[in-house]
GROMACS .gro file of C-alpha atoms in nm:
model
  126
    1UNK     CA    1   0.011  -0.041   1.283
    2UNK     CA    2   0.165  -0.286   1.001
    3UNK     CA    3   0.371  -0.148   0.738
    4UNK     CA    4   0.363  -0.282   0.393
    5UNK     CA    5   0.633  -0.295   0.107
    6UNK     CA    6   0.574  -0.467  -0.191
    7UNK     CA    7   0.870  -0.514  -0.449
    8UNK     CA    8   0.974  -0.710  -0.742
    9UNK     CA    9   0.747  -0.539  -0.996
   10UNK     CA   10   0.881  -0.467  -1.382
   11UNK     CA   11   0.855  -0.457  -1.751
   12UNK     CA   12   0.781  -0.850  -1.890
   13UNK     CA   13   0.708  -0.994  -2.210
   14UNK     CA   14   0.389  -1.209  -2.281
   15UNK     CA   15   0.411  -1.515  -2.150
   16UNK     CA   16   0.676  -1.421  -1.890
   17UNK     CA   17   0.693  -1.428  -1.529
   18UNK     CA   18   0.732  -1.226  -1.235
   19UNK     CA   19   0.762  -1.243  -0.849
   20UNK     CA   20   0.591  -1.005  -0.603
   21UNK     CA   21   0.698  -0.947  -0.274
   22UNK     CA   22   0.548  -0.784   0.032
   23UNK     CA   23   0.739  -0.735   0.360
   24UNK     CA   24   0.557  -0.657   0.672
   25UNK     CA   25   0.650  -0.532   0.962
   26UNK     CA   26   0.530  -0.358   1.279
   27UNK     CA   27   0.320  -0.602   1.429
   28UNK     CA   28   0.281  -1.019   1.430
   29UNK     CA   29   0.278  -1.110   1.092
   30UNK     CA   30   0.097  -1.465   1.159
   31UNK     CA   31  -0.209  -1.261   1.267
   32UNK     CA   32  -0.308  -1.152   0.930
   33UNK     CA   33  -0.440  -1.268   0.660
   34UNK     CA   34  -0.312  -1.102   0.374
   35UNK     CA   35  -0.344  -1.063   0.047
   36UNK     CA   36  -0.299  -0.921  -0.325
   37UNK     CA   37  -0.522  -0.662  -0.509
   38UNK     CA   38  -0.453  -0.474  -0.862
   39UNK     CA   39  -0.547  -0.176  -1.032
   40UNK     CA   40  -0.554  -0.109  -1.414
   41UNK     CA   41  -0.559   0.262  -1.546
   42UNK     CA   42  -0.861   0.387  -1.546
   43UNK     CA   43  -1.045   0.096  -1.380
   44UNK     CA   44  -1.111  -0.011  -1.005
   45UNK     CA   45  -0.866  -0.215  -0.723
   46UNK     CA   46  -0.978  -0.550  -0.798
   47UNK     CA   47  -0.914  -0.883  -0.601
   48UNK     CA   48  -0.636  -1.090  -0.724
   49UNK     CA   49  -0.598  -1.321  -0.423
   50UNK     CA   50  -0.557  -1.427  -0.044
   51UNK     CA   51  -0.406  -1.622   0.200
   52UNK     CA   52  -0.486  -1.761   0.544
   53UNK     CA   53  -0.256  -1.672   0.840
   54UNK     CA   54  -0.089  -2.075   0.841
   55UNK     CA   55  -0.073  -2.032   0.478
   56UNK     CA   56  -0.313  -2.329   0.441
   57UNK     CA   57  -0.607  -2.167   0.245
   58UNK     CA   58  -0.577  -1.985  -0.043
   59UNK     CA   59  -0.844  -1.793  -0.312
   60UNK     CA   60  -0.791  -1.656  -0.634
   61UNK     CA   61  -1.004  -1.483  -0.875
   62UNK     CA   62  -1.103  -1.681  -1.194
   63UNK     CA   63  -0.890  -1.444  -1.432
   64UNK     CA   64  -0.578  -1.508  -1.219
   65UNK     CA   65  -0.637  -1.900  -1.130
   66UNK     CA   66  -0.400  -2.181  -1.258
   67UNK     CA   67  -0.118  -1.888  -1.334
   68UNK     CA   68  -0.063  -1.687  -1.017
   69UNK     CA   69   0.028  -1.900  -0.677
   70UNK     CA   70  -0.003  -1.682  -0.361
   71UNK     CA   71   0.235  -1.804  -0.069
   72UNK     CA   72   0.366  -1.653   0.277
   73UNK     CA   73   0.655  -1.694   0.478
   74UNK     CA   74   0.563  -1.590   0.862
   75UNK     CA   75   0.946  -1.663   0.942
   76UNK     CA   76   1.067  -1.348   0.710
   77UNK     CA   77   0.710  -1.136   0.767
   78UNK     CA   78   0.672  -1.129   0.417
   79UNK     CA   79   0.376  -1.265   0.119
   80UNK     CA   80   0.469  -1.399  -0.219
   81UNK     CA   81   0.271  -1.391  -0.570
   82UNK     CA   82   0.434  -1.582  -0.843
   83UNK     CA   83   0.290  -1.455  -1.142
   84UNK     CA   84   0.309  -1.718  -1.460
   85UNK     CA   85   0.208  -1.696  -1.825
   86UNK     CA   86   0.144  -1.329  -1.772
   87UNK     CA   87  -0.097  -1.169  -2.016
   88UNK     CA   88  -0.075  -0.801  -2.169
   89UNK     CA   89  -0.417  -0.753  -1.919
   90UNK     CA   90  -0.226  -0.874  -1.625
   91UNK     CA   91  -0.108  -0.469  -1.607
   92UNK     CA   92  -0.187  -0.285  -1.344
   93UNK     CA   93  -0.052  -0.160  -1.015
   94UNK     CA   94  -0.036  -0.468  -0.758
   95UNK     CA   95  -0.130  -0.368  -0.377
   96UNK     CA   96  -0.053  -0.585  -0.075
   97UNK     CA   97  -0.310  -0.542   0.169
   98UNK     CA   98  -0.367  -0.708   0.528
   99UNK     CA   99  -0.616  -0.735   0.786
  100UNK     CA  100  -0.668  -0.984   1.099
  101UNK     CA  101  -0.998  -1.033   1.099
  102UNK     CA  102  -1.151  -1.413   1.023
  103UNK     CA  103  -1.020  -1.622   0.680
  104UNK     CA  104  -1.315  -1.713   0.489
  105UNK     CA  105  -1.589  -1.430   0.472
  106UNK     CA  106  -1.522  -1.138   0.201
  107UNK     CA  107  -1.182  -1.170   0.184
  108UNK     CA  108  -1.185  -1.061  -0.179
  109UNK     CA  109  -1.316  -0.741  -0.093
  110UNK     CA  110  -1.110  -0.430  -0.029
  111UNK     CA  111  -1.302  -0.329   0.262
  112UNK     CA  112  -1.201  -0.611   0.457
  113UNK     CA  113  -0.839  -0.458   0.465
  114UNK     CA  114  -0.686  -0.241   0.716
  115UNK     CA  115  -0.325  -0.201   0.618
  116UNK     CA  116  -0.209  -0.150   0.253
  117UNK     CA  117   0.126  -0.082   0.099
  118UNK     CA  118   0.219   0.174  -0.167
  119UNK     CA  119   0.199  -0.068  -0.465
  120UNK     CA  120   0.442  -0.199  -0.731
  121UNK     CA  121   0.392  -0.158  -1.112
  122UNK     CA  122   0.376  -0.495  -1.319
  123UNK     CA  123   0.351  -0.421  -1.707
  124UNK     CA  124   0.321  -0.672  -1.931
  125UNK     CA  125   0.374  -0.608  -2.320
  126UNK     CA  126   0.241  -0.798  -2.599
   0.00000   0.00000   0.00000
C-alpha cells in the first residue's frame, strides 16, 4: 500500500506560479513511476504528466508543455510539479497518482494507476 499527499495548492494570479508536492510513503518510492493528473468542475481527470522511477524520462500533455516541469526526489519519497505562466484554465483539482508497472506504455492514462492521493486545489484567476 503507498500513501499519497499532495500539498502546495492555492489561489494565483494569471501568469503566476505554483509548486505541487506529493509525499509518498508506505512502500519503496523508486519503484514507481508516478505522476500528475487534474480535474476541472464538471469535466474528466485528465493527464497532466509523468515521470520515470530514476527521474530520467518525463511526458507532458501538449496544454501543459514548456510551463509545467515534473521532477522527483527518491531521497525525500516525494514528486514535484512546478507550475509556470499559469492560465485561468490551469484550474482544477491536481491528483498524484502512482503505479510500478513499466515507464513508457499508457502512462497518461488513469487506469494505469494504483495508488492516488486526495488531491490539492490550484485556482488560477484572471
Amino acid at each position: 500500500q503507498v500513501q499519497l499527499v499532495e500539498s502546495g495548492g492555492g489561489l494565483v494570479q494569471a501568469g503566476g506560479s505554483l509548486r505541487l508536492s506529493c509525499a509518498a510513503s508506505g512502500h519503496t518510492f523508486s519503484n514507481y513511476v508516478m505522476a500528475w493528473f487534474r480535474q476541472a468542475p464538471g469535466k474528466e481527470r485528465d493527464f497532466v504528466s509523468a515521470i520515470s522511477w530514476n527521474g530520467v524520462t518525463t511526458y507532458y500533455a501538449g496544454s501543459v508543455k514548456g510551463r509545467f516541469t515534473i521532477s522527483r526526489d527518491n531521497a525525500k519519497n516525494t514528486v514535484y510539479l512546478q507550475m509556470n505562466s499559469l492560465k485561468p484554465e490551469d484550474t482544477a483539482v491536481y491528483y498524484c497518482a502512482a503505479h510500478s508497472g513499466l515507464f513508457g506504455s499508457g502512462d497518461w492514462t488513469e487506469s494505469k494507476y494504483t495508488y492516488w492521493g486526495q488531491g490539492t486545489q490550484v485556482t488560477v484567476s484572471s
